Amino acid sequence: MASRSKVTLALRRARIASSPCTRQLRALPQIRWQSTATTEETEGVAKGTTGSSKTIKFTSETYPEIKRDSKFAELTPDHVKFFKKLLGKDSAIIDGVTKDATEDIEPFNGDWMRKYRGHTKLVLKPGSTEEVSKVLKYCNDNMLAVVPQGGNSGLVGGSVPVFDEIVINMSRMNQIRSFDDVSGALVVDAGCILEVTDNFLAEKGYIFPLDLGAKGSCHIGGNVATNAGGLRLLRYGSLHGNVLGIEAVLPDGTIVDDLSKLRKNNTGYDLKQLFIGGEGTIGIITGVSVICPQRSKAINVAFFGLESYEKVQEAFKEAKGQLSEILSAFELMDSQSQNLVHKVTKNKRPLEGEHPFYCLIETSGSNTEHDNEKLEKFLEHVMENEIVNDGVVAQDETQVRALWGWREGVPECLGHWGGVYKYDLSIPINELYALVEETKEKIKDSGLMGDTDEHPVVDVVGYGHMGDSNLHLNVAVRRYDKRVEKVLEPFVYEWIAKRNGSISAEHGLGLAKKNYIGYSRSETMIKLMKQIKELYDPNGIMNPYKYI
Amino acid sequence: MASRSKVTLALRRARIASSPCTRQLRALPQIRWQSTATTEETEGVAKGTTGSSKTIKFTSETYPEIKRDSKFAELTPDHVKFFKKLLGKDSAIIDGVTKDATEDIEPFNGDWMRKYRGHTKLVLKPGSTEEVSKVLKYCNDNMLAVVPQGGNSGLVGGSVPVFDEIVINMSRMNQIRSFDDVSGALVVDAGCILEVTDNFLAEKGYIFPLDLGAKGSCHIGGNVATNAGGLRLLRYGSLHGNVLGIEAVLPDGTIVDDLSKLRKNNTGYDLKQLFIGGEGTIGIITGVSVICPQRSKAINVAFFGLESYEKVQEAFKEAKGQLSEILSAFELMDSQSQNLVHKVTKNKRPLEGEHPFYCLIETSGSNTEHDNEKLEKFLEHVMENEIVNDGVVAQDETQVRALWGWREGVPECLGHWGGVYKYDLSIPINELYALVEETKEKIKDSGLMGDTDEHPVVDVVGYGHMGDSNLHLNVAVRRYDKRVEKVLEPFVYEWIAKRNGSISAEHGLGLAKKNYIGYSRSETMIKLMKQIKELYDPNGIMNPYKYI
């Protein structure tokens, strides 16, 4: 590694003026979820997916073992008549039952990853909680299966139908109901788009305590229903802590009126928590109350190279200790991930030389000067104590984006060779990276990895939200190959199960993970979950074929 | 109010050197829950309580309308024999069934407020989760009612029996199971004492994300079961966000093995949330996993006077904006509360003159210098803009405690005249203080308040955790008087209900609030809660006569 004086100098250069390498950083294209290529948000093994596929296979074809449950009624013109009368407006219903509406309905049948595709012939867009209640009650009474749908930016096939389930799309319920600019309590319709809401809050000096790539289209109701994790969890915590109240409708039409704006309310079981991460299987969220923090005035981003995962853990601990209340992101990228990004983008690297590991640290605070000073002290400490090998600090907004590009660019760049086997996992932090090493070893031993075209595997890489113990294990491949899959599974899931990790850190179960829940939950827990499902949705009409 | 230059000067004095008034502050006696007098934690109307009562009435006498449910079996020597064999050790069981053990059992029958007293003849202290499981299964099979008990520092009669319910005391399960000093994930037995655990964490540079007056005796399992709020909620959020996992035992002996150490785990319904605030009515928590933040190195406390509740709200908003990530407490005290404290303690006031409202602000951060600078800037801003009238900042640890004394001393001082009608309420922040004004108006109109002994009411005061919208409405009285009670109730509860507030902000329902839940929850919500109770505890053996 570089000598102490050299790294300290490099740091100071970065602080006092732009260092040559930082100055030359080109901003990577910002990765948005709308991208048609594989992005970080794509998770699980992308078995059937190819980036360029023209037609999307029906889910019922991809998974022929899933059969339509005959207990559900088929849609009739009479059903449609009822819904038309109830919802009134033409814009509130897309009727593919009594006429051909395939084209209009298609966006509601498929997910943005082009991985799942259903057969629905009816989309309902209720405009009020009362309408949702009447719709659900009718469906329940008539054994019509439904799929609640928000912005349809989910990653596990949870928000699109498998067969002919009615899509209940929440986009018409998109009003901000109230905001208290003293307490920060915000109440919104479930169909409010996250970015629109966050922009509203920005004007008030507040921030939504959740951020994620799909913010331009995802609904807050959907975020809550999937317990979305996202980029601000390290700082602001999970939705289980930030959601103050929920309004939801049960299958029998009951309106769960638990839309509290209070931070403290110890009057009975906290039932709203069941809907947070319930993925629309016990009811439809129609309104959400959230406590919003003040927006930070100062944002800093630093990027550095480290020689081992032990050093990464040390750096994380130091960052938590020294940056403490201003630390808002601690992201990990291994050498392979950065090499692949470099190969694809040809961008000049932020640091000279190669390092086994890289970390990106972001701070958000109320005082620029203080934050700069804290960050500088922290960097001096970790460099002087040889915890990190080298580091740079972004000098302006462009460099902030450029440095984030080396992290956010990973998933898109990995797709460059053809495909990616992707896993989104929670692992106790001390063992987090060991999975990448062991997986790589196994893939190497199998002889499937190499530089030439006959080898399906390009490389095995690890990166992710270190601050949340959330690893993205990715295997970049030239083509999907059953032999690779056999090396990976059930190995990865069994490895996770042994460490009491989670096979789905932040994206939920949906259809994709339904069959793997046993690797993260005991039989007892699954049984208890099924009790809850049975209690709230005895007819099983809510988002069938998914979750537990 | 003081002129701008004068208040700024006063502030500077306080900052640069101890101001005369700050210097002369005497530290008030620290209020601990162990105090025999009425303390802040005593909530609800202290109808039957007098601080000096020698014998404590049985709950069954105080509430003759509550009848022992005949479905529960009476304890027999055979039952005791089973438990003795199961638990092995003599120290694990207090047997008042086959012999006289009244004296040994008494502490488990009564609460520390001396308000509730049960008739139990058997205390069990299981030493492991498996033992808890076997105990509960046996009780469930034999229709023996039980009361889970932690440190027995609860405030609503939730942790003591009403009749002959078996007390299952968790004090023998008091081991710290694991701590990850990189992630901050702590796993403990439910019977770990909060202060002991926090001291353990302090050595590691971490802090438990909850603090409260009873920390010297309360159990973490009990904190979680009651969803304790406490002093750090403004900064670290609620237990619903901080608890990562729970191990609990259901009445039928099922062990809920949900002791995840992961921050992110989206694999099914988050069932552990039902136990957080479930008050031991659906199961017994045996283990808890919590995410702990780094301990702050710097603590600052400021105290100031304001001329209206509007100004208090402005100050709170400014504090949130400017102190942002370091703000750890924002406490409100009205003029009356401070006058009464002054009358009792005769301590020199922190500020010269009287002000209609007082606020105490605490900051906790990682950098003393930065925190001081932020606080000073904030104080200059609020004084220059005449948001506050006057203010001082503690210069050392003694002054920190002294300033806190003017807040923490309120409840004890209020008890000085004889008794206190106390309410612990959550109210939307903009209306929070209006309840105090309206209550005072009603009490005045009734002619019950005055300076002479013939008037039962001394004063109506308001104070509390402004940062959490949590008001303590207190009516200090010379003696308990049915006429006062009639003015207060149902007025207060109805007032809260109209504002969608909470009749129990942080202490739970227990026995004390069981009958008032309808003021904070709709019939629908109560019905849904009863479903959950029925689902997990169909025999109703868990903590009967309480909660919902």
PDB file of C-alpha atoms in Angstrom, chain A residues 31-34 150-153 191-199 210-220 223:
ATOM      1  CA  ILE A  31     -28.974   4.524 -13.154  1.00  0.00           C
ATOM      2  CA  ARG A  32     -32.728   4.796 -13.018  1.00  0.00           C
ATOM      3  CA  TRP A  33     -35.116   1.965 -12.553  1.00  0.00           C
ATOM      4  CA  GLN A  34     -36.697   2.780 -15.897  1.00  0.00           C
ATOM      5  CA  GLY A 150     -49.090   0.672  -6.875  1.00  0.00           C
ATOM      6  CA  GLY A 151     -46.429   2.041  -9.199  1.00  0.00           C
ATOM      7  CA  ASN A 152     -45.735  -1.506 -10.367  1.00  0.00           C
ATOM      8  CA  SER A 153     -42.017  -1.078  -9.789  1.00  0.00           C
ATOM      9  CA  GLY A 191     -51.159   6.235  -4.586  1.00  0.00           C
ATOM     10  CA  CYS A 192     -48.913   9.270  -4.034  1.00  0.00           C
ATOM     11  CA  ILE A 193     -45.690   8.920  -6.005  1.00  0.00           C
ATOM     12  CA  LEU A 194     -42.627   8.914  -3.764  1.00  0.00           C
ATOM     13  CA  GLU A 195     -40.700  11.553  -5.725  1.00  0.00           C
ATOM     14  CA  VAL A 196     -43.682  13.887  -5.981  1.00  0.00           C
ATOM     15  CA  THR A 197     -44.169  13.584  -2.255  1.00  0.00           C
ATOM     16  CA  ASP A 198     -40.490  14.109  -1.527  1.00  0.00           C
ATOM     17  CA  ASN A 199     -40.482  17.222  -3.732  1.00  0.00           C
ATOM     18  CA  LEU A 210     -37.198   6.552   2.351  1.00  0.00           C
ATOM     19  CA  ASP A 211     -35.480   6.903  -1.010  1.00  0.00           C
ATOM     20  CA  LEU A 212     -34.975   4.430  -3.794  1.00  0.00           C
ATOM     21  CA  GLY A 213     -34.229   4.196  -7.501  1.00  0.00           C
ATOM     22  CA  ALA A 214     -37.865   3.785  -8.518  1.00  0.00           C
ATOM     23  CA  LYS A 215     -38.957   6.939  -6.745  1.00  0.00           C
ATOM     24  CA  GLY A 216     -40.222   8.514  -9.963  1.00  0.00           C
ATOM     25  CA  SER A 217     -42.997   5.964 -10.248  1.00  0.00           C
ATOM     26  CA  CYS A 218     -43.352   3.919  -7.073  1.00  0.00           C
ATOM     27  CA  HIS A 219     -46.286   4.655  -4.787  1.00  0.00           C
ATOM     28  CA  ILE A 220     -45.932   5.254  -1.092  1.00  0.00           C
ATOM     29  CA  ASN A 223     -43.377   1.184  -0.550  1.00  0.00           C
TER      30      ASN A 223
END
